[in-house]
Every structure is written in structure tokens, then in C-alpha cells.
CSV table of C-alpha atoms in Angstrom, one decimal:
chain,number,residue,atom,x,y,z
A,1,UNK,CA,-22.2,-1.8,56.3
A,2,UNK,CA,-24.8,-2.8,53.4
A,3,UNK,CA,-24.7,-2.3,49.8
A,4,UNK,CA,-26.8,0.5,47.8
A,5,UNK,CA,-27.0,1.0,44.0
A,6,UNK,CA,-27.2,4.9,43.9
A,7,UNK,CA,-24.2,5.6,46.4
A,8,UNK,CA,-21.3,7.0,44.6
A,9,UNK,CA,-18.1,5.7,45.5
A,10,UNK,CA,-16.2,9.0,43.9
A,11,UNK,CA,-18.7,11.3,46.2
A,12,UNK,CA,-17.2,11.8,49.9
A,13,UNK,CA,-16.2,8.5,51.4
A,14,UNK,CA,-18.7,6.5,49.7
A,15,UNK,CA,-20.4,5.6,53.0
A,16,UNK,CA,-23.8,7.2,54.0
A,17,UNK,CA,-26.0,6.8,57.0
A,18,UNK,CA,-29.3,5.1,56.3
A,19,UNK,CA,-32.2,6.7,57.4
A,20,UNK,CA,-35.3,4.7,55.7
A,21,UNK,CA,-38.2,6.3,57.8
A,22,UNK,CA,-37.6,9.5,55.7
A,23,UNK,CA,-35.4,8.8,52.8
A,24,UNK,CA,-37.2,7.0,50.1
A,25,UNK,CA,-34.0,5.7,48.4
A,26,UNK,CA,-32.8,3.9,52.0
A,27,UNK,CA,-36.5,2.4,52.4
A,28,UNK,CA,-36.4,0.9,49.1
A,29,UNK,CA,-32.9,-0.3,49.5
A,30,UNK,CA,-33.5,-2.0,52.9
A,31,UNK,CA,-36.6,-3.6,51.1
A,32,UNK,CA,-34.6,-4.8,48.4
A,33,UNK,CA,-32.0,-6.4,50.5
A,34,UNK,CA,-34.6,-8.2,52.6
A,35,UNK,CA,-35.9,-9.6,49.4
A,36,UNK,CA,-32.8,-10.4,47.6
A,37,UNK,CA,-30.2,-10.9,50.1
A,38,UNK,CA,-28.5,-13.4,47.7
A,39,UNK,CA,-28.6,-11.2,44.7
A,40,UNK,CA,-26.8,-8.3,46.5
A,41,UNK,CA,-24.5,-10.7,48.1
A,42,UNK,CA,-25.3,-10.4,51.9
A,43,UNK,CA,-26.4,-12.6,54.5
A,44,UNK,CA,-30.1,-12.5,55.3
A,45,UNK,CA,-29.5,-12.2,59.0
A,46,UNK,CA,-27.9,-9.0,58.4
A,47,UNK,CA,-31.0,-7.1,57.6
A,48,UNK,CA,-33.5,-9.3,59.6
A,49,UNK,CA,-35.5,-7.3,62.2
A,50,UNK,CA,-34.3,-4.1,60.9
A,51,UNK,CA,-37.4,-1.9,60.4
A,52,UNK,CA,-37.4,2.1,60.0
A,53,UNK,CA,-37.1,3.9,63.3
A,54,UNK,CA,-39.2,7.4,63.5
A,55,UNK,CA,-37.0,10.4,63.3
A,56,UNK,CA,-39.2,13.2,62.1
A,57,UNK,CA,-42.7,13.7,61.9
A,58,UNK,CA,-44.8,15.7,59.3
A,59,UNK,CA,-48.5,16.5,59.0
A,60,UNK,CA,-48.8,15.1,55.5
A,61,UNK,CA,-47.0,11.7,56.3
A,62,UNK,CA,-46.8,11.2,59.8
A,63,UNK,CA,-43.4,9.7,61.2
A,64,UNK,CA,-43.1,7.2,58.3
A,65,UNK,CA,-42.5,9.7,55.3
A,66,UNK,CA,-40.3,7.4,53.1
A,67,UNK,CA,-42.9,4.1,53.0
A,68,UNK,CA,-45.7,6.4,52.5
A,69,UNK,CA,-44.3,8.0,49.4
A,70,UNK,CA,-43.2,4.7,48.2
A,71,UNK,CA,-46.4,3.2,48.4
A,72,UNK,CA,-48.3,6.5,47.0
A,73,UNK,CA,-45.8,6.6,44.1
A,74,UNK,CA,-45.8,2.8,43.6
A,75,UNK,CA,-42.0,2.3,44.0
A,76,UNK,CA,-41.2,-1.4,43.8
A,77,UNK,CA,-37.4,-1.2,44.1
A,78,UNK,CA,-34.3,1.0,44.3
A,79,UNK,CA,-34.3,0.7,40.2
A,80,UNK,CA,-37.2,2.6,40.1
A,81,UNK,CA,-35.0,6.0,39.9
A,82,UNK,CA,-37.8,8.7,38.5
A,83,UNK,CA,-40.0,7.9,41.0
A,84,UNK,CA,-37.6,7.9,43.9
A,85,UNK,CA,-36.2,11.3,42.3
A,86,UNK,CA,-39.8,12.7,42.8
A,87,UNK,CA,-40.4,11.0,46.2
A,88,UNK,CA,-37.2,12.6,47.6
A,89,UNK,CA,-37.7,16.1,46.2
A,90,UNK,CA,-41.2,15.8,48.2
A,91,UNK,CA,-40.0,13.9,51.3
A,92,UNK,CA,-37.2,16.4,51.9
A,93,UNK,CA,-39.2,19.6,51.2
A,94,UNK,CA,-41.9,18.2,53.4
A,95,UNK,CA,-39.5,17.2,55.9
A,96,UNK,CA,-37.3,20.8,56.2
A,97,UNK,CA,-40.5,23.0,56.1
A,98,UNK,CA,-43.1,21.1,58.2
A,99,UNK,CA,-41.1,18.5,60.0
A,100,UNK,CA,-40.7,18.2,63.8
A,101,UNK,CA,-37.9,16.1,65.4
A,102,UNK,CA,-39.2,13.2,67.4
A,103,UNK,CA,-36.2,12.0,68.8
A,104,UNK,CA,-32.8,13.4,70.4
A,105,UNK,CA,-31.8,16.2,72.3
A,106,UNK,CA,-33.8,18.6,70.0
A,107,UNK,CA,-37.0,16.5,70.2
A,108,UNK,CA,-39.9,18.9,69.7
A,109,UNK,CA,-38.2,21.3,67.6
A,110,UNK,CA,-39.0,21.9,63.8
A,111,UNK,CA,-36.2,20.6,61.5
A,112,UNK,CA,-35.6,24.1,60.4
A,113,UNK,CA,-34.4,25.2,63.9
A,114,UNK,CA,-32.7,21.7,64.9
A,115,UNK,CA,-30.7,21.4,61.7
A,116,UNK,CA,-28.0,24.2,62.4
A,117,UNK,CA,-27.9,23.2,66.0
A,118,UNK,CA,-27.2,19.3,65.4
A,119,UNK,CA,-24.6,20.6,63.3
A,120,UNK,CA,-23.1,22.9,66.0
A,121,UNK,CA,-23.5,20.0,68.4
A,122,UNK,CA,-21.5,17.7,66.3
A,123,UNK,CA,-18.8,19.9,65.7
A,124,UNK,CA,-18.4,21.0,69.4
A,125,UNK,CA,-18.3,17.1,70.1
A,126,UNK,CA,-15.5,16.4,67.9
A,127,UNK,CA,-18.1,14.0,66.1
A,128,UNK,CA,-17.9,15.7,62.8
A,129,UNK,CA,-16.3,18.3,60.6
A,130,UNK,CA,-17.1,20.9,58.2
A,131,UNK,CA,-17.3,19.6,54.6
A,132,UNK,CA,-17.9,21.2,51.4
A,133,UNK,CA,-18.5,20.1,47.6
A,134,UNK,CA,-19.8,21.1,44.6
A,135,UNK,CA,-23.6,20.4,44.0
A,136,UNK,CA,-22.9,18.5,40.8
A,137,UNK,CA,-19.8,17.4,38.6
A,138,UNK,CA,-17.7,20.6,37.9
A,139,UNK,CA,-15.0,20.0,35.1
A,140,UNK,CA,-12.1,22.5,34.7
A,141,UNK,CA,-10.9,23.7,31.3
A,142,UNK,CA,-7.9,21.1,31.5
A,143,UNK,CA,-10.4,18.2,32.1
A,144,UNK,CA,-10.0,17.7,35.7
A,145,UNK,CA,-12.9,17.2,37.9
A,146,UNK,CA,-12.8,20.1,40.5
A,147,UNK,CA,-13.5,19.9,44.2
A,148,UNK,CA,-14.0,22.6,46.8
A,149,UNK,CA,-11.4,24.1,49.0
A,150,UNK,CA,-12.6,25.1,52.3
A,151,UNK,CA,-11.1,28.6,52.7
A,152,UNK,CA,-11.8,31.6,55.0
A,153,UNK,CA,-14.5,33.8,53.8
A,154,UNK,CA,-16.8,37.0,54.4
A,155,UNK,CA,-20.6,36.9,53.8
A,156,UNK,CA,-23.1,39.2,53.5
A,157,UNK,CA,-26.1,38.1,55.4
A,158,UNK,CA,-29.0,39.2,53.3
A,159,UNK,CA,-31.6,36.9,54.9
A,160,UNK,CA,-31.3,38.9,58.3
A,161,UNK,CA,-35.1,39.8,59.1
A,162,UNK,CA,-34.7,43.3,59.5
A,163,UNK,CA,-32.9,44.0,56.5
A,164,UNK,CA,-35.0,41.7,54.5
A,165,UNK,CA,-37.9,43.6,55.6
A,166,UNK,CA,-36.6,47.1,54.6
A,167,UNK,CA,-35.6,45.1,51.1
A,168,UNK,CA,-39.3,44.0,50.8
A,169,UNK,CA,-40.4,47.7,51.3
A,170,UNK,CA,-38.1,48.9,48.9
A,171,UNK,CA,-39.5,46.4,46.0
A,172,UNK,CA,-43.1,47.0,46.8
A,173,UNK,CA,-42.6,50.8,46.1
A,174,UNK,CA,-40.5,50.1,42.9
A,175,UNK,CA,-42.0,49.8,39.3
A,176,UNK,CA,-40.4,46.4,37.9
A,177,UNK,CA,-42.6,47.2,34.5
A,178,UNK,CA,-43.8,43.6,34.8
A,179,UNK,CA,-45.3,41.2,37.1
A,180,UNK,CA,-43.0,38.4,36.1
A,181,UNK,CA,-40.0,40.4,37.2
A,182,UNK,CA,-41.6,41.5,40.4
A,183,UNK,CA,-42.3,37.6,41.1
A,184,UNK,CA,-38.6,36.6,40.4
A,185,UNK,CA,-37.5,39.4,42.7
A,186,UNK,CA,-40.0,38.1,45.2
A,187,UNK,CA,-38.7,34.4,44.9
A,188,UNK,CA,-34.8,35.6,45.5
A,189,UNK,CA,-35.6,37.7,48.7
A,190,UNK,CA,-37.2,34.6,49.9
A,191,UNK,CA,-34.3,32.1,49.2
A,192,UNK,CA,-31.3,34.8,49.4
A,193,UNK,CA,-29.6,34.2,52.8
A,194,UNK,CA,-25.5,34.3,53.3
A,195,UNK,CA,-23.7,35.2,50.5
A,196,UNK,CA,-19.8,34.7,50.1
A,197,UNK,CA,-18.7,38.3,48.9
A,198,UNK,CA,-15.0,38.2,48.5
A,199,UNK,CA,-12.3,36.3,46.4
A,200,UNK,CA,-8.4,36.1,46.6
A,201,UNK,CA,-7.6,36.7,42.8
A,202,UNK,CA,-8.8,38.7,39.8
A,203,UNK,CA,-9.8,42.3,39.5
A,204,UNK,CA,-11.7,44.2,41.7
A,205,UNK,CA,-11.4,46.6,44.8
A,206,UNK,CA,-10.0,45.4,48.1
A,207,UNK,CA,-12.3,44.7,51.2
A,208,UNK,CA,-11.7,47.8,53.2
A,209,UNK,CA,-11.4,45.7,56.5
A,210,UNK,CA,-9.2,43.0,54.8
A,211,UNK,CA,-6.7,43.7,52.2
A,212,UNK,CA,-5.9,40.2,51.6
A,213,UNK,CA,-9.2,39.9,49.9
A,214,UNK,CA,-11.3,41.3,46.8
A,215,UNK,CA,-14.9,42.2,46.6
A,216,UNK,CA,-16.4,39.4,44.2
A,217,UNK,CA,-17.9,41.0,41.0
A,218,UNK,CA,-21.5,40.4,41.8
A,219,UNK,CA,-21.3,41.8,45.3
A,220,UNK,CA,-19.4,44.8,43.6
A,221,UNK,CA,-20.5,47.8,42.1
A,222,UNK,CA,-24.0,47.8,43.7
A,223,UNK,CA,-24.2,51.5,44.3
A,224,UNK,CA,-21.9,52.7,41.5
A,225,UNK,CA,-24.6,54.8,40.1
A,226,UNK,CA,-24.2,57.3,43.2
A,227,UNK,CA,-20.9,57.9,41.6
A,228,UNK,CA,-22.1,59.0,38.4
A,229,UNK,CA,-23.9,62.0,40.2
A,230,UNK,CA,-20.4,63.8,41.0
A,231,UNK,CA,-17.9,62.1,38.5
A,232,UNK,CA,-18.4,65.1,36.1
A,233,UNK,CA,-17.1,67.2,39.0
A,234,UNK,CA,-14.2,65.1,40.1
A,235,UNK,CA,-12.4,64.4,36.8
A,236,UNK,CA,-12.4,65.0,33.0
A,237,UNK,CA,-10.6,61.7,31.9
A,238,UNK,CA,-11.7,58.1,32.5
A,239,UNK,CA,-8.5,57.2,34.4
A,240,UNK,CA,-9.0,60.0,36.6
A,241,UNK,CA,-5.6,61.9,35.6
A,242,UNK,CA,-7.3,65.1,34.3
A,243,UNK,CA,-9.2,67.0,37.4
A,244,UNK,CA,-12.5,68.2,37.0
A,245,UNK,CA,-13.6,71.9,37.5
A,246,UNK,CA,-13.5,72.0,41.4
A,247,UNK,CA,-9.9,70.8,41.4
A,248,UNK,CA,-10.6,68.0,43.8
A,249,UNK,CA,-7.8,65.4,44.3
A,250,UNK,CA,-8.3,61.6,45.0
A,251,UNK,CA,-6.6,62.6,48.3
A,252,UNK,CA,-9.2,65.1,49.1
A,253,UNK,CA,-12.0,62.3,49.0
A,254,UNK,CA,-11.2,60.6,52.2
A,255,UNK,CA,-13.8,58.6,54.2
A,256,UNK,CA,-15.4,61.8,55.9
A,257,UNK,CA,-15.7,63.6,52.4
A,258,UNK,CA,-17.8,60.6,51.0
A,259,UNK,CA,-19.8,60.3,54.0
A,260,UNK,CA,-20.7,63.8,53.6
A,261,UNK,CA,-21.5,63.6,49.9
A,262,UNK,CA,-23.3,60.4,50.0
A,263,UNK,CA,-24.7,60.1,53.2
A,264,UNK,CA,-25.2,63.8,54.4
A,265,UNK,CA,-23.0,63.1,57.5
A,266,UNK,CA,-21.4,66.1,59.0
A,267,UNK,CA,-18.3,67.3,57.5
A,268,UNK,CA,-15.3,67.6,59.9
A,269,UNK,CA,-14.6,71.3,60.5
A,270,UNK,CA,-11.7,72.8,58.6
A,271,UNK,CA,-11.8,70.1,55.8
A,272,UNK,CA,-9.5,71.6,52.8
A,273,UNK,CA,-12.2,71.0,50.0
A,274,UNK,CA,-15.3,72.0,52.5
A,275,UNK,CA,-16.9,74.6,49.9
A,276,UNK,CA,-16.2,71.9,46.9
A,277,UNK,CA,-17.7,69.1,48.6
A,278,UNK,CA,-21.0,71.1,49.2
A,279,UNK,CA,-21.1,71.4,45.5
A,280,UNK,CA,-20.5,67.6,45.0
A,281,UNK,CA,-23.6,66.9,47.7
A,282,UNK,CA,-26.0,69.4,45.9
A,283,UNK,CA,-25.3,67.4,42.6
A,284,UNK,CA,-25.9,64.0,44.3
A,285,UNK,CA,-29.1,65.2,45.8
A,286,UNK,CA,-30.2,66.6,42.2
A,287,UNK,CA,-29.6,63.3,40.4
A,288,UNK,CA,-30.5,60.8,42.9
A,289,UNK,CA,-32.3,58.4,43.7
A,290,UNK,CA,-32.0,55.9,40.6
A,291,UNK,CA,-34.8,56.4,38.6
A,292,UNK,CA,-34.5,53.5,36.5
A,293,UNK,CA,-31.8,50.6,36.3
A,294,UNK,CA,-31.9,48.5,33.2
A,295,UNK,CA,-30.1,45.1,33.4
A,296,UNK,CA,-30.3,41.4,32.6
A,297,UNK,CA,-32.9,39.2,33.9
A,298,UNK,CA,-30.0,36.6,35.0
A,299,UNK,CA,-29.1,39.1,37.3
A,300,UNK,CA,-32.3,39.6,39.4
A,301,UNK,CA,-31.3,36.5,41.7
A,302,UNK,CA,-28.0,38.0,42.7
A,303,UNK,CA,-26.5,41.4,41.6
A,304,UNK,CA,-29.8,43.1,41.2
A,305,UNK,CA,-31.1,42.0,44.3
A,306,UNK,CA,-28.0,43.0,46.2
A,307,UNK,CA,-28.6,46.6,44.6
A,308,UNK,CA,-31.8,46.4,46.5
A,309,UNK,CA,-30.3,45.6,49.7
A,310,UNK,CA,-27.2,47.5,49.7
A,311,UNK,CA,-29.5,50.8,49.0
A,312,UNK,CA,-31.6,50.0,51.8
A,313,UNK,CA,-28.8,49.6,54.2
A,314,UNK,CA,-26.6,53.0,53.0
A,315,UNK,CA,-29.5,55.4,52.3
A,316,UNK,CA,-32.7,56.8,53.4
A,317,UNK,CA,-36.2,56.0,51.9
A,318,UNK,CA,-36.1,58.9,50.0
A,319,UNK,CA,-32.7,58.0,48.0
A,320,UNK,CA,-34.2,54.1,47.3
A,321,UNK,CA,-34.2,52.9,43.6
A,322,UNK,CA,-37.4,53.7,41.8
A,323,UNK,CA,-37.6,51.1,39.5
A,324,UNK,CA,-35.7,48.0,37.7
A,325,UNK,CA,-36.1,47.1,34.2
A,326,UNK,CA,-34.9,43.4,33.2
A,327,UNK,CA,-34.8,42.2,30.0
A,328,UNK,CA,-33.8,39.1,28.4
A,329,UNK,CA,-31.1,38.1,25.9
A,330,UNK,CA,-31.2,39.5,22.0
A,331,UNK,CA,-32.1,36.7,19.5
A,332,UNK,CA,-31.4,36.9,15.7
A,333,UNK,CA,-34.2,35.7,13.6
A,334,UNK,CA,-35.5,33.8,16.1
A,335,UNK,CA,-32.6,31.9,17.1
A,336,UNK,CA,-29.5,32.4,19.8
A,337,UNK,CA,-26.8,34.4,18.9
A,338,UNK,CA,-23.9,31.9,18.6
A,339,UNK,CA,-20.5,32.5,16.9
A,340,UNK,CA,-19.9,28.9,16.6
A,341,UNK,CA,-23.2,28.6,14.4
A,342,UNK,CA,-22.5,32.2,12.5
A,343,UNK,CA,-25.8,33.5,13.7
A,344,UNK,CA,-24.5,37.1,15.0
A,345,UNK,CA,-25.2,40.5,14.1
A,346,UNK,CA,-23.0,43.2,15.9
A,347,UNK,CA,-24.4,46.9,16.3
A,348,UNK,CA,-21.9,48.3,13.9
A,349,UNK,CA,-22.7,45.7,11.1
A,350,UNK,CA,-26.3,46.2,11.7
A,351,UNK,CA,-25.9,50.1,11.1
A,352,UNK,CA,-23.7,49.6,8.1
A,353,UNK,CA,-26.2,47.1,6.7
A,354,UNK,CA,-29.6,48.9,7.6
A,355,UNK,CA,-28.6,52.2,8.6
A,356,UNK,CA,-29.0,53.4,12.3
A,357,UNK,CA,-32.6,54.7,12.1
A,358,UNK,CA,-33.8,51.1,10.7
A,359,UNK,CA,-31.7,49.5,13.4
A,360,UNK,CA,-33.4,51.6,16.1
A,361,UNK,CA,-36.6,50.6,14.7
A,362,UNK,CA,-36.2,46.8,14.6
A,363,UNK,CA,-34.7,46.9,18.0
A,364,UNK,CA,-37.9,48.7,19.3
A,365,UNK,CA,-39.8,46.3,17.4
A,366,UNK,CA,-37.9,43.1,18.9
A,367,UNK,CA,-39.5,43.2,22.2
A,368,UNK,CA,-39.9,44.8,25.7
A,369,UNK,CA,-40.7,41.8,28.2
A,370,UNK,CA,-38.3,40.0,30.5
A,371,UNK,CA,-38.5,37.1,27.8
A,372,UNK,CA,-35.9,37.2,25.0
A,373,UNK,CA,-36.0,40.1,22.6
A,374,UNK,CA,-35.9,38.9,18.7
A,375,UNK,CA,-34.0,41.0,16.1
A,376,UNK,CA,-35.5,40.3,12.3
A,377,UNK,CA,-33.2,41.1,9.5
A,378,UNK,CA,-36.7,40.9,7.7
A,379,UNK,CA,-38.1,43.6,9.7
A,380,UNK,CA,-35.0,45.8,9.3
A,381,UNK,CA,-35.3,45.5,5.4
A,382,UNK,CA,-38.9,46.4,5.9
A,383,UNK,CA,-38.0,49.4,7.8
A,384,UNK,CA,-36.0,51.0,5.3
A,385,UNK,CA,-38.8,50.9,2.8
A,386,UNK,CA,-40.9,52.4,5.6
A,387,UNK,CA,-38.6,55.2,6.4
A,388,UNK,CA,-37.8,55.9,2.9
A,389,UNK,CA,-41.4,56.3,1.7
A,390,UNK,CA,-42.0,58.4,4.6
A,391,UNK,CA,-39.0,60.8,4.2
A,392,UNK,CA,-40.6,61.2,0.4
A,393,UNK,CA,-43.8,61.9,1.5
A,394,UNK,CA,-42.3,64.7,4.1
A,395,UNK,CA,-40.5,66.2,1.5
A,396,UNK,CA,-43.7,66.5,-0.9
A,397,UNK,CA,-45.5,67.8,2.1
A,398,UNK,CA,-43.0,70.4,2.9
A,399,UNK,CA,-42.9,71.7,-0.6
A,400,UNK,CA,-46.8,71.9,-0.7
A,401,UNK,CA,-46.6,73.8,2.5
A,402,UNK,CA,-44.0,76.2,1.1
A,403,UNK,CA,-46.5,76.9,-2.0
A,404,UNK,CA,-49.4,77.5,0.4
A,405,UNK,CA,-47.6,80.2,2.4
A,406,UNK,CA,-46.9,81.9,-1.0
A,407,UNK,CA,-50.5,81.8,-2.0
A,408,UNK,CA,-52.7,80.9,1.4
A,409,UNK,CA,-56.0,81.4,-0.5
A,410,UNK,CA,-55.4,78.8,-3.2
A,411,UNK,CA,-55.3,74.8,-3.4
A,412,UNK,CA,-52.1,73.2,-3.6
A,413,UNK,CA,-50.9,70.0,-5.1
A,414,UNK,CA,-47.6,68.4,-5.2
A,415,UNK,CA,-47.3,64.7,-6.4
A,416,UNK,CA,-49.6,63.0,-3.7
A,417,UNK,CA,-50.2,65.8,-1.2
A,418,UNK,CA,-53.1,68.1,-2.1
A,419,UNK,CA,-53.8,70.9,0.4
A,420,UNK,CA,-56.9,73.2,0.7
A,421,UNK,CA,-56.8,77.0,1.0
A,422,UNK,CA,-55.5,77.7,4.4
A,423,UNK,CA,-58.8,79.6,5.2
A,424,UNK,CA,-61.0,76.6,4.6
A,425,UNK,CA,-63.4,75.5,7.5
A,426,UNK,CA,-62.4,72.4,9.5
A,427,UNK,CA,-64.6,69.5,8.2
A,428,UNK,CA,-66.0,66.6,10.6
A,429,UNK,CA,-63.1,64.2,8.8
A,430,UNK,CA,-60.4,66.9,10.0
A,431,UNK,CA,-61.7,66.9,13.3
A,432,UNK,CA,-61.7,63.4,13.7
A,433,UNK,CA,-58.0,63.1,12.4
A,434,UNK,CA,-57.0,65.6,14.7
A,435,UNK,CA,-58.4,64.0,17.4
A,436,UNK,CA,-56.6,60.8,16.5
A,437,UNK,CA,-53.2,62.5,16.5
A,438,UNK,CA,-53.9,63.6,19.7
A,439,UNK,CA,-54.8,60.3,21.3
A,440,UNK,CA,-51.8,58.7,19.4
A,441,UNK,CA,-49.5,61.4,20.9
A,442,UNK,CA,-50.6,60.8,24.4
A,443,UNK,CA,-50.5,57.0,23.9
A,444,UNK,CA,-47.1,57.2,22.5
A,445,UNK,CA,-45.7,59.4,25.4
A,446,UNK,CA,-47.3,56.8,27.8
A,447,UNK,CA,-45.5,54.2,26.3
A,448,UNK,CA,-42.1,55.7,26.1
A,449,UNK,CA,-42.8,56.7,30.2
A,450,UNK,CA,-43.4,52.8,30.6
A,451,UNK,CA,-40.3,52.1,28.4
A,452,UNK,CA,-42.5,49.8,26.2
A,453,UNK,CA,-40.6,50.6,23.2
A,454,UNK,CA,-42.6,48.3,20.8
A,455,UNK,CA,-46.1,49.7,22.0
A,456,UNK,CA,-44.4,53.2,21.4
A,457,UNK,CA,-43.2,52.2,18.0
A,458,UNK,CA,-46.9,51.1,17.2
A,459,UNK,CA,-48.7,54.3,18.6
A,460,UNK,CA,-45.9,56.7,17.4
A,461,UNK,CA,-45.2,55.3,14.1
A,462,UNK,CA,-47.1,52.7,12.5
A,463,UNK,CA,-50.7,54.2,13.9
A,464,UNK,CA,-49.5,57.5,12.6
A,465,UNK,CA,-49.1,56.3,9.2
A,466,UNK,CA,-52.3,54.4,9.2
A,467,UNK,CA,-54.3,57.3,10.3
A,468,UNK,CA,-52.8,59.8,7.8
A,469,UNK,CA,-53.5,57.0,5.3
A,470,UNK,CA,-56.9,56.8,6.0
A,471,UNK,CA,-57.4,60.6,6.3
């Protein structure tokens, strides 16, 4: 047993195995111990003759990954923490993804294949036991350092090859309203594998096959939107105490009923609500699939990816989601909203301060991408003036049109509004203006269809006003 600077006595047993052939930290430590035995309080003969033993071979660094990286990054001792951290990241990735075992029972297998088999062998022979701990320091609200309790757990096997292929097919057909969102989904599908999906406390639905557990929040509600398609027919009140128009009770909606309504499975003959369930099935097919799911970008790596997976497992391709719109958080005046700093503005406060229309306009202007949107109060103030000026102009234009209806053959002027007689021929400027109105109308409609509200605000509001002023 030898000393090492960066082994934490509070982590596990405080004792680690040394693999200087593949761990830059271990190789740097072995080299330090040989050079400075007195400094580390050991006898020179304790480390004399010890050399790295090949364990893994990689295409990039051969059988001595750690020594090669220490030389490449000019690591002189275990005190070079930054270089060692970079070397460790390179070594572990190269070894895991490209390495091949050179010794032992699993010689010739890739590290990815051998790793779980080595674990199984150690457990089977009684040479090891399962151990878990947090990835980093986790402190409770009471100020205590947290550990992990090893409990029974249910998992979704999201990385299973056939299921993953379906999820990738669904994503490929979906509109993500931006390449960055699609890229994040692709990364999530690549790394996501087994996911612990239950817990023993809190609010939630019980696991159907094990009533001791609740479905954890990120795994729950992945297809809740399918319930929206029939909710209005099942109950009139939020808690379900007032039945819907079909008179269906919760007891009527057994597993067979839901399998028919959502999955189209055959309904058992003689079901008490067979006719009513046909109405539910028709409503579901009318509304499904999901045209757009709008949510936060932080949920792409878990809940929204689960949303894709579960839909592909439950429903036919014709009922897979059509699009996901991910957005960032909302900043206020370029800074993060925070109660502690006082930089907050609720929706009600904004409507009271600026009015609903100016609030909508400013929200539309705040941004549509996956990045954080920014609500600028200066924009809200300017919006009030824009809207007031526009309403003044519309009021005068309406009065002028009313006068023109009375005297269609005479020119009319009300304030800044001047109208030619209705019988006047169209001029070139009139035709250009009409064409520009048509183009802006089409552009605005396209922007709305793409949910690009800042672009729609530009084409459907500001550019219209600019074109009118030119005219």
C-alpha cells in the first residue's frame, strides 16, 4: 500500500488499485514515488522494479496510454492537476470506446464488452459487491453530506437497440424548429440507456405491477396529452366529480376500455359502455397525434426524450408526435429573473403595468430560439406608443371610409388620412403597395406556422406599418 496525493480518504475505503499503464494519475504517482521516496515517507525498495503492466491496447496510444499522455502533455508530477485531469479524460474515453483487453479471461474483447462481464465475474466469485455513490459532493438542506442507499429499482431500458431505432425514426420525421434542438435530441438518444423510473415517496401514480412504488416525475406523464382528447367527454370538473356528457364513470374505464380507446384493440363483447367508448375512440383519432409539444430545453435530455420513446412503444407510426418546440428560460432586461435580486415580473404585473397587448407584443419580440428569451421593459413601453398610434390611425381611417361610403365620388380627408374617390383607377404605387401587403401576409402566415413569433411580429406588424408609411 503506497501513498497518493489525490486519493480522498472520505471516498469509499480511501484505497484504490493502481493501473499506471492506463491511468495518468497512477503513472505520475509511481514516477514521483520512485524519484522522491524520502519525501513520501517510503522505502525505495517498496517501488523498485515496479513497472506498468499492459492491460488495454488502444489505436492511438498502444499498450501504454498513461505514459504516452504524460509525455505528450508534459506532465512532470502528480501536482500537475490540470494536465492530469485533461489526460484522464482522454485516456478513459480512448480506453473505453476504442480499447481492447490484452490480458485475463476476456482478452481480445473490447473494453465496452468486457466491462460488464468483469463486473459479473467479480460478483459471482464473491470478489466484489455492488457499490454506488454520488458523482460529486451532495449536501442536504440540513448541512449533512449525502450518500446513496442501494435499493430495489425498476428501470426503463431506453438504450435497447430495436426501441432506440424506432425513437430515431420518430425524431427524423419530427419538426424541431431548429437544428440545435435536433442535435440535443440526437445526443440524448446516444447516451440514454437504463433509467430508474420509480420512487417510494411523494406524489405520483403507483406502478401498476408493483404498488410499493410511484412513477418518478420525469418518467410520468409522457403520454398525458392523449387523455386531453377525451377528457371533455369524461368529466366536467377538474377532480372528475361531475361526469361528462356520456355519463361514463371511472369504474367504466377499465383496462379493456382504455386499450380500445387509445390503442384500437378489440373491445370485449357486452361491455356496458360500448357505444360511448366508440365516441371516445372517434374523438381520440380526431385529435391525435400531437401536432406540437412545447417545453423547456432542459427537458430534452430526459422527459422529452422519454416522450418520444414511450410514444413509439405505445402507438402506431401514424400517431407518433409531429413536432417538439423547445425553448429557454425568460430573462428580464437581459438578466436572469431572481427573487433574491428583485429582478422579477409576473404575467399579471406585466399586464397591469403595460397592458395585455403590449405584453404579448414584447413576449413575441423576446425571441424564439432554444436560447433564453429576453423580456425588455423598454420594448414594452415602446409597444404602448406603437399600439396607441396605430389605434389613432385606424380610428381616423375608419371615419374617412365612412365618409367615402356616403360620397364615393368625392375625395375625403380626415386628419392625416386622405382618400381618393372610390372610382379612381389604381396607380403604379397602389399596385406596389397591394403586392407588398400580399407578400407580408403570406410571410406572416408562414412565420406563425413555424411558431417564429418574433419574425411574425416583424412581418405582420412592423413591416406593415413601415409599408403603410411609405405608401
